[in-house]
Amino acid sequence: MKHFMRMVVKVWIYFYCICLWRFLKFILRKLTGRCELQRICYKNKPGAGRTLKIESSLKSSKSKLLQNAPAAHPDAIEKTIEDILTLKKVNLDTNPQLAVSLQACLLQIVGYRNLTVEIEKLRREAFDSEDPQHEEMLLKLWKALKPNVPLEARISKQWCEIGFQGDDPKTDFRGMGLLGLYNLVYFAEKDPTSALQILSDSLQPKSRDANKEEFSKMSKTEWEMKKFDKAIGYSFAIVGINITDLAYNLLISGALKTHLYNVAPEAPTLHHFQQTFCFLMHEFHKFWIEEDPLDIMEFNRVRNKFHKHILKQLQNTDMALCPHFAASESLINL
């Protein structure tokens, strides 16, 4: 009975808050002469802060037109904006900027939704060794990471040199499908200097502690350097697939909206997602070294801690995880 009463109270509070919020919106509309969408656009700068508020306003509206706007087809966005402005009785002659601002927000909202569909499709597509395009992309990865070392055979222990678990990488792509391969190739080709450096670092095992005999032979400088040795060794490709999974979960959960709405002036694309993956690889590598784990068995602990670290950053609506990337340079004041 107590449980039932608690549920009743929660439902009552929920509907009370909705009614109260709609009443406040009505009062604000009368006082300011502006609808909620206008107030958001005029009081917030372009980026995640504005777009997230517009998205929330659309989804919580009692109008079906506004509720369905986030699911509009990209080609129908202009028409959707026109219908919204007509419904809200907004005079474009006195509010010319509103249509432009709303269109920018809706392009981001619809683009994010479409990006999740595209990413999910790539994740679900399994690596097929019978598909020439899949095989070609896998060989691209080898050539990018081992430019001076020919691959002796398609099935080879050489794959372990770039961080795969066995002699055939296709088994390692099961969790993330083609998405994992796409991201690794993108990183290796678009940022080869960093990719090769991280690969080289990942092959370095944790230095063992010196015994008394070795310590007696060390100079003070050598000992000081050894004290700061960090654990690095991990499987580069496997970690790349794991970071792909992390980026995928950030995207699907909506946590990545903060970042993508700040770096993509219009619709976020696969390019933006892959740049985010590159950033996460950079950051995880630094995080792994700073955490100084005993061995690879601590990977899940370090990964979970890193995930929480990124989530905390994304709670800030002004956050752009990788503002130095080219995508963010085109962010304009719409």
Coordinates of N, CA and C in Angstrom, one line a residue, residues 163-305:
G163 N 48.9 -5.0 -32.4 CA 48.0 -5.0 -31.2 C 46.7 -5.9 -31.4
F164 N 46.7 -6.8 -32.4 CA 45.6 -7.7 -32.5 C 45.9 -9.0 -31.6
Q165 N 44.9 -9.7 -31.3 CA 45.1 -10.8 -30.3 C 45.6 -12.1 -31.0
G166 N 45.3 -12.3 -32.3 CA 45.7 -13.5 -32.9 C 46.2 -13.3 -34.3
D167 N 46.2 -14.4 -35.1 CA 46.8 -14.3 -36.5 C 45.8 -13.8 -37.5
D168 N 44.5 -13.6 -37.1 CA 43.5 -13.1 -38.0 C 42.7 -12.1 -37.3
P169 N 42.8 -10.8 -37.7 CA 42.2 -9.7 -37.0 C 40.6 -9.7 -37.0
K170 N 40.1 -10.4 -38.0 CA 38.6 -10.4 -38.1 C 37.9 -10.8 -36.8
T171 N 38.5 -11.7 -36.1 CA 37.9 -12.2 -34.8 C 37.8 -11.1 -33.8
D172 N 38.7 -10.1 -33.9 CA 38.7 -9.0 -32.9 C 37.7 -7.9 -33.2
F173 N 37.1 -7.9 -34.4 CA 36.2 -6.9 -34.7 C 34.7 -7.2 -34.4
R174 N 34.5 -8.4 -33.8 CA 33.2 -8.9 -33.5 C 32.3 -7.9 -32.7
G175 N 32.9 -7.3 -31.7 CA 32.1 -6.4 -30.9 C 31.7 -5.1 -31.5
M176 N 32.6 -4.5 -32.3 CA 32.3 -3.2 -32.9 C 32.2 -3.2 -34.4
G177 N 32.3 -4.4 -35.0 CA 32.1 -4.6 -36.5 C 33.0 -3.7 -37.3
L178 N 32.5 -3.2 -38.4 CA 33.4 -2.4 -39.3 C 33.7 -1.0 -38.6
L179 N 32.9 -0.6 -37.6 CA 33.2 0.7 -37.0 C 34.6 0.8 -36.4
G180 N 35.0 -0.3 -35.7 CA 36.3 -0.4 -35.1 C 37.4 -0.3 -36.2
L181 N 37.2 -1.0 -37.3 CA 38.2 -0.9 -38.4 C 38.2 0.5 -39.0
Y182 N 37.1 1.1 -39.3 CA 37.0 2.4 -39.8 C 37.8 3.4 -39.0
N183 N 37.6 3.3 -37.6 CA 38.2 4.3 -36.7 C 39.7 4.1 -36.7
L184 N 40.2 2.9 -36.7 CA 41.6 2.6 -36.6 C 42.3 3.1 -37.9
V185 N 41.7 2.9 -39.0 CA 42.2 3.3 -40.3 C 42.3 4.8 -40.4
Y186 N 41.2 5.5 -39.9 CA 41.1 6.9 -39.9 C 42.2 7.5 -39.1
F187 N 42.4 7.0 -37.9 CA 43.4 7.5 -37.0 C 44.8 7.3 -37.6
A188 N 45.1 6.1 -38.2 CA 46.4 5.8 -38.7 C 46.7 6.7 -40.0
E189 N 45.7 7.0 -40.8 CA 45.9 7.7 -42.0 C 45.9 9.3 -41.8
K190 N 45.0 9.7 -40.9 CA 44.8 11.2 -40.7 C 45.8 11.8 -39.7
D191 N 46.3 11.0 -38.8 CA 47.2 11.4 -37.8 C 48.3 10.4 -37.6
P192 N 49.1 10.1 -38.7 CA 50.0 9.0 -38.6 C 51.1 9.2 -37.6
T193 N 51.6 10.5 -37.4 CA 52.6 10.7 -36.4 C 52.2 10.3 -35.0
S194 N 51.0 10.7 -34.6 CA 50.5 10.3 -33.3 C 50.2 8.8 -33.2
A195 N 49.6 8.3 -34.3 CA 49.3 6.8 -34.3 C 50.5 6.0 -34.1
L196 N 51.6 6.3 -34.9 CA 52.8 5.5 -34.8 C 53.5 5.7 -33.5
Q197 N 53.4 6.9 -32.9 CA 54.0 7.1 -31.6 C 53.3 6.3 -30.5
I198 N 52.0 6.3 -30.6 CA 51.2 5.6 -29.6 C 51.4 4.1 -29.7
L199 N 51.5 3.6 -31.0 CA 51.8 2.2 -31.2 C 53.1 1.8 -30.7
S200 N 54.1 2.7 -30.9 CA 55.5 2.4 -30.4 C 55.5 2.4 -28.9
D201 N 54.8 3.3 -28.3 CA 54.7 3.4 -26.8 C 54.0 2.1 -26.2
S202 N 53.0 1.7 -26.9 CA 52.2 0.6 -26.4 C 53.0 -0.7 -26.4
L203 N 54.0 -0.8 -27.2 CA 54.8 -2.0 -27.2 C 55.9 -2.0 -26.1
Q204 N 56.0 -0.9 -25.3 CA 56.9 -0.8 -24.3 C 56.4 -1.4 -23.0
P205 N 57.0 -2.5 -22.5 CA 56.4 -3.1 -21.2 C 56.8 -2.2 -20.0
K206 N 56.2 -2.5 -18.9 CA 56.5 -1.8 -17.6 C 57.9 -2.2 -17.2
S207 N 58.8 -1.3 -16.9 CA 60.1 -1.7 -16.4 C 60.0 -2.3 -15.1
R208 N 60.8 -3.3 -14.9 CA 60.8 -4.0 -13.6 C 61.6 -3.2 -12.5
D209 N 61.2 -3.5 -11.3 CA 61.9 -2.8 -10.2 C 63.4 -3.2 -10.1
A210 N 64.3 -2.4 -9.8 CA 65.7 -2.7 -9.6 C 65.9 -3.4 -8.3
N211 N 66.8 -4.5 -8.4 CA 67.2 -5.1 -7.1 C 68.3 -4.3 -6.5
K212 N 68.8 -4.8 -5.3 CA 69.8 -4.1 -4.6 C 71.1 -4.0 -5.3
E213 N 71.5 -5.1 -6.0 CA 72.7 -5.1 -6.8 C 72.7 -4.1 -7.9
E214 N 71.5 -4.1 -8.6 CA 71.4 -3.1 -9.7 C 71.4 -1.7 -9.2
F215 N 70.7 -1.5 -8.1 CA 70.6 -0.2 -7.5 C 72.0 0.4 -7.1
S216 N 72.9 -0.5 -6.6 CA 74.2 -0.1 -6.2 C 75.1 0.4 -7.4
K217 N 74.7 -0.1 -8.6 CA 75.4 0.2 -9.9 C 74.9 1.5 -10.6
M218 N 73.7 1.9 -10.1 CA 73.0 3.0 -10.8 C 73.5 4.4 -10.2
S219 N 73.7 5.3 -11.1 CA 74.0 6.7 -10.7 C 72.7 7.3 -10.1
K220 N 72.8 8.4 -9.4 CA 71.7 9.1 -8.9 C 70.7 9.5 -10.0
T221 N 71.2 10.0 -11.1 CA 70.4 10.4 -12.2 C 69.6 9.3 -12.8
E222 N 70.3 8.1 -13.0 CA 69.6 6.9 -13.5 C 68.5 6.5 -12.6
W223 N 68.7 6.5 -11.3 CA 67.7 6.1 -10.4 C 66.5 7.0 -10.4
E224 N 66.8 8.3 -10.5 CA 65.7 9.3 -10.5 C 64.9 9.1 -11.8
M225 N 65.5 8.8 -12.9 CA 64.8 8.5 -14.1 C 63.9 7.2 -14.0
K226 N 64.5 6.2 -13.4 CA 63.8 4.9 -13.3 C 62.6 5.1 -12.3
K227 N 62.7 5.9 -11.3 CA 61.6 6.1 -10.4 C 60.3 6.6 -11.2
F228 N 60.5 7.3 -12.3 CA 59.4 7.9 -13.0 C 59.0 7.1 -14.2
D229 N 59.5 5.9 -14.3 CA 59.1 5.0 -15.4 C 57.6 4.6 -15.2
K230 N 56.9 4.6 -16.3 CA 55.5 4.4 -16.3 C 55.1 3.1 -17.1
A231 N 54.1 2.4 -16.7 CA 53.6 1.3 -17.5 C 52.9 1.8 -18.7
I232 N 53.3 1.2 -19.9 CA 52.7 1.6 -21.1 C 52.0 0.4 -21.8
G233 N 52.7 -0.7 -21.8 CA 52.3 -1.8 -22.6 C 50.9 -2.2 -22.7
Y234 N 50.3 -2.2 -23.9 CA 48.9 -2.7 -24.1 C 48.8 -3.0 -25.6
S235 N 47.7 -3.6 -26.0 CA 47.5 -4.0 -27.4 C 46.8 -2.8 -28.1
F236 N 47.6 -2.2 -29.0 CA 47.1 -1.0 -29.7 C 45.8 -1.2 -30.4
A237 N 45.6 -2.2 -31.2 CA 44.4 -2.4 -32.0 C 43.2 -2.7 -31.1
I238 N 43.5 -3.6 -30.1 CA 42.4 -4.0 -29.2 C 41.9 -2.8 -28.4
V239 N 42.9 -1.9 -27.9 CA 42.5 -0.7 -27.2 C 41.7 0.2 -28.1
G240 N 42.1 0.3 -29.4 CA 41.4 1.1 -30.3 C 40.0 0.7 -30.5
I241 N 39.7 -0.6 -30.5 CA 38.4 -1.1 -30.6 C 37.6 -0.8 -29.3
N242 N 38.3 -0.9 -28.2 CA 37.6 -0.6 -26.9 C 37.3 0.9 -26.8
I243 N 38.1 1.7 -27.3 CA 37.9 3.2 -27.3 C 36.7 3.5 -28.3
T244 N 36.7 2.7 -29.4 CA 35.5 2.9 -30.3 C 34.2 2.5 -29.6
D245 N 34.2 1.5 -28.8 CA 33.1 1.1 -28.0 C 32.7 2.3 -27.0
L246 N 33.7 2.9 -26.4 CA 33.5 4.0 -25.5 C 32.8 5.2 -26.2
A247 N 33.4 5.5 -27.4 CA 32.9 6.6 -28.2 C 31.4 6.3 -28.6
Y248 N 31.2 5.1 -29.0 CA 29.9 4.6 -29.4 C 28.8 4.8 -28.3
N249 N 29.2 4.4 -27.1 CA 28.3 4.5 -26.0 C 28.0 6.0 -25.6
L250 N 29.0 6.8 -25.7 CA 28.9 8.3 -25.5 C 27.9 8.8 -26.5
L251 N 28.0 8.4 -27.7 CA 27.1 8.9 -28.8 C 25.7 8.4 -28.5
I252 N 25.5 7.1 -28.3 CA 24.1 6.5 -28.2 C 23.4 7.1 -26.9
S253 N 24.2 7.3 -25.9 CA 23.6 7.8 -24.6 C 23.2 9.2 -24.7
G254 N 23.7 9.9 -25.7 CA 23.4 11.4 -25.9 C 24.5 12.2 -25.2
A255 N 25.4 11.6 -24.5 CA 26.4 12.4 -23.7 C 27.3 13.2 -24.7
L256 N 27.5 12.7 -25.9 CA 28.4 13.3 -26.9 C 27.7 14.5 -27.6
K257 N 26.4 14.8 -27.3 CA 25.8 15.9 -27.9 C 26.5 17.2 -27.5
T258 N 26.9 17.3 -26.2 CA 27.6 18.5 -25.8 C 28.8 18.9 -26.7
H259 N 29.6 17.9 -26.9 CA 30.8 18.1 -27.8 C 30.4 18.4 -29.2
L260 N 29.6 17.5 -29.8 CA 29.3 17.6 -31.2 C 28.5 18.9 -31.6
Y261 N 27.6 19.3 -30.7 CA 26.9 20.5 -30.9 C 27.8 21.8 -30.8
N262 N 28.9 21.6 -30.2 CA 29.9 22.7 -30.1 C 30.9 22.8 -31.2
V263 N 31.1 21.6 -31.8 CA 32.2 21.6 -32.9 C 31.6 21.5 -34.3
A264 N 30.3 21.1 -34.4 CA 29.7 21.0 -35.7 C 28.7 22.1 -35.9
P265 N 29.0 23.1 -36.7 CA 28.0 24.3 -36.9 C 26.7 23.9 -37.5
E266 N 26.7 22.7 -38.2 CA 25.4 22.2 -38.7 C 25.3 20.8 -38.3
A267 N 25.1 19.9 -39.2 CA 24.8 18.5 -38.9 C 26.1 17.7 -38.6
P268 N 26.3 17.1 -37.4 CA 27.4 16.3 -37.1 C 27.5 15.1 -38.1
T269 N 28.7 14.8 -38.5 CA 28.9 13.7 -39.4 C 29.9 12.6 -38.9
L270 N 30.0 11.6 -39.7 CA 31.0 10.5 -39.4 C 32.4 11.1 -39.1
H271 N 32.7 12.1 -39.9 CA 34.0 12.8 -39.8 C 34.2 13.3 -38.4
H272 N 33.2 14.0 -37.9 CA 33.3 14.5 -36.5 C 33.4 13.4 -35.5
F273 N 32.7 12.3 -35.7 CA 32.8 11.2 -34.7 C 34.2 10.6 -34.8
Q274 N 34.8 10.4 -35.9 CA 36.1 9.8 -36.0 C 37.2 10.8 -35.5
Q275 N 37.0 12.1 -35.6 CA 37.9 13.0 -35.0 C 37.8 12.9 -33.5
T276 N 36.6 12.7 -33.0 CA 36.4 12.5 -31.5 C 37.1 11.2 -31.1
F277 N 37.1 10.2 -31.9 CA 37.8 8.9 -31.6 C 39.3 9.2 -31.5
C278 N 39.8 9.9 -32.4 CA 41.3 10.2 -32.4 C 41.6 10.9 -31.1
F279 N 40.8 11.9 -30.7 CA 41.1 12.6 -29.5 C 41.0 11.7 -28.3
L280 N 40.0 10.8 -28.2 CA 39.9 9.8 -27.1 C 41.1 8.9 -27.1
M281 N 41.7 8.5 -28.2 CA 42.9 7.7 -28.2 C 44.0 8.4 -27.6
H282 N 44.2 9.7 -28.0 CA 45.3 10.5 -27.5 C 45.1 10.6 -25.9
E283 N 43.9 11.0 -25.5 CA 43.7 11.2 -24.1 C 43.8 9.9 -23.3
F284 N 43.3 8.8 -23.8 CA 43.4 7.5 -23.1 C 44.8 7.1 -22.9
H285 N 45.6 7.3 -23.9 CA 47.1 7.0 -23.9 C 47.7 7.7 -22.7
K286 N 47.5 9.0 -22.7 CA 48.0 9.8 -21.6 C 47.5 9.4 -20.2
F287 N 46.2 9.1 -20.2 CA 45.6 8.7 -18.9 C 46.1 7.4 -18.4
W288 N 46.4 6.5 -19.4 CA 46.9 5.1 -19.0 C 48.3 5.3 -18.4
I289 N 49.1 6.2 -19.0 CA 50.5 6.4 -18.5 C 50.4 7.0 -17.1
E290 N 49.5 8.0 -16.9 CA 49.4 8.7 -15.6 C 48.9 7.7 -14.5
E291 N 48.0 6.8 -14.9 CA 47.5 5.9 -13.9 C 48.5 4.9 -13.5
D292 N 49.5 4.6 -14.4 CA 50.6 3.7 -14.1 C 50.1 2.3 -13.5
P293 N 49.2 1.6 -14.3 CA 48.7 0.3 -13.9 C 49.8 -0.7 -13.8
L294 N 49.6 -1.7 -13.0 CA 50.6 -2.8 -12.8 C 50.8 -3.6 -14.1
D295 N 49.7 -3.9 -14.7 CA 49.7 -4.6 -16.0 C 48.4 -4.5 -16.7
I296 N 48.3 -5.2 -17.9 CA 47.1 -5.0 -18.7 C 45.8 -5.5 -18.0
M297 N 46.0 -6.3 -17.0 CA 44.8 -6.8 -16.2 C 44.0 -5.7 -15.6
E298 N 44.6 -4.5 -15.5 CA 44.0 -3.4 -14.9 C 43.3 -2.5 -15.9
F299 N 43.2 -3.0 -17.1 CA 42.7 -2.2 -18.2 C 41.2 -1.8 -18.0
N300 N 40.4 -2.7 -17.5 CA 39.0 -2.3 -17.3 C 38.8 -1.2 -16.2
R301 N 39.6 -1.3 -15.2 CA 39.6 -0.3 -14.1 C 39.9 1.1 -14.7
V302 N 41.0 1.1 -15.5 CA 41.5 2.4 -16.0 C 40.5 2.9 -17.1
R303 N 39.9 2.0 -17.9 CA 39.0 2.4 -18.9 C 37.7 3.0 -18.2
N304 N 37.2 2.4 -17.2 CA 36.0 2.9 -16.5 C 36.3 4.2 -15.9
K305 N 37.5 4.4 -15.3 CA 37.8 5.7 -14.7 C 37.9 6.8 -15.8

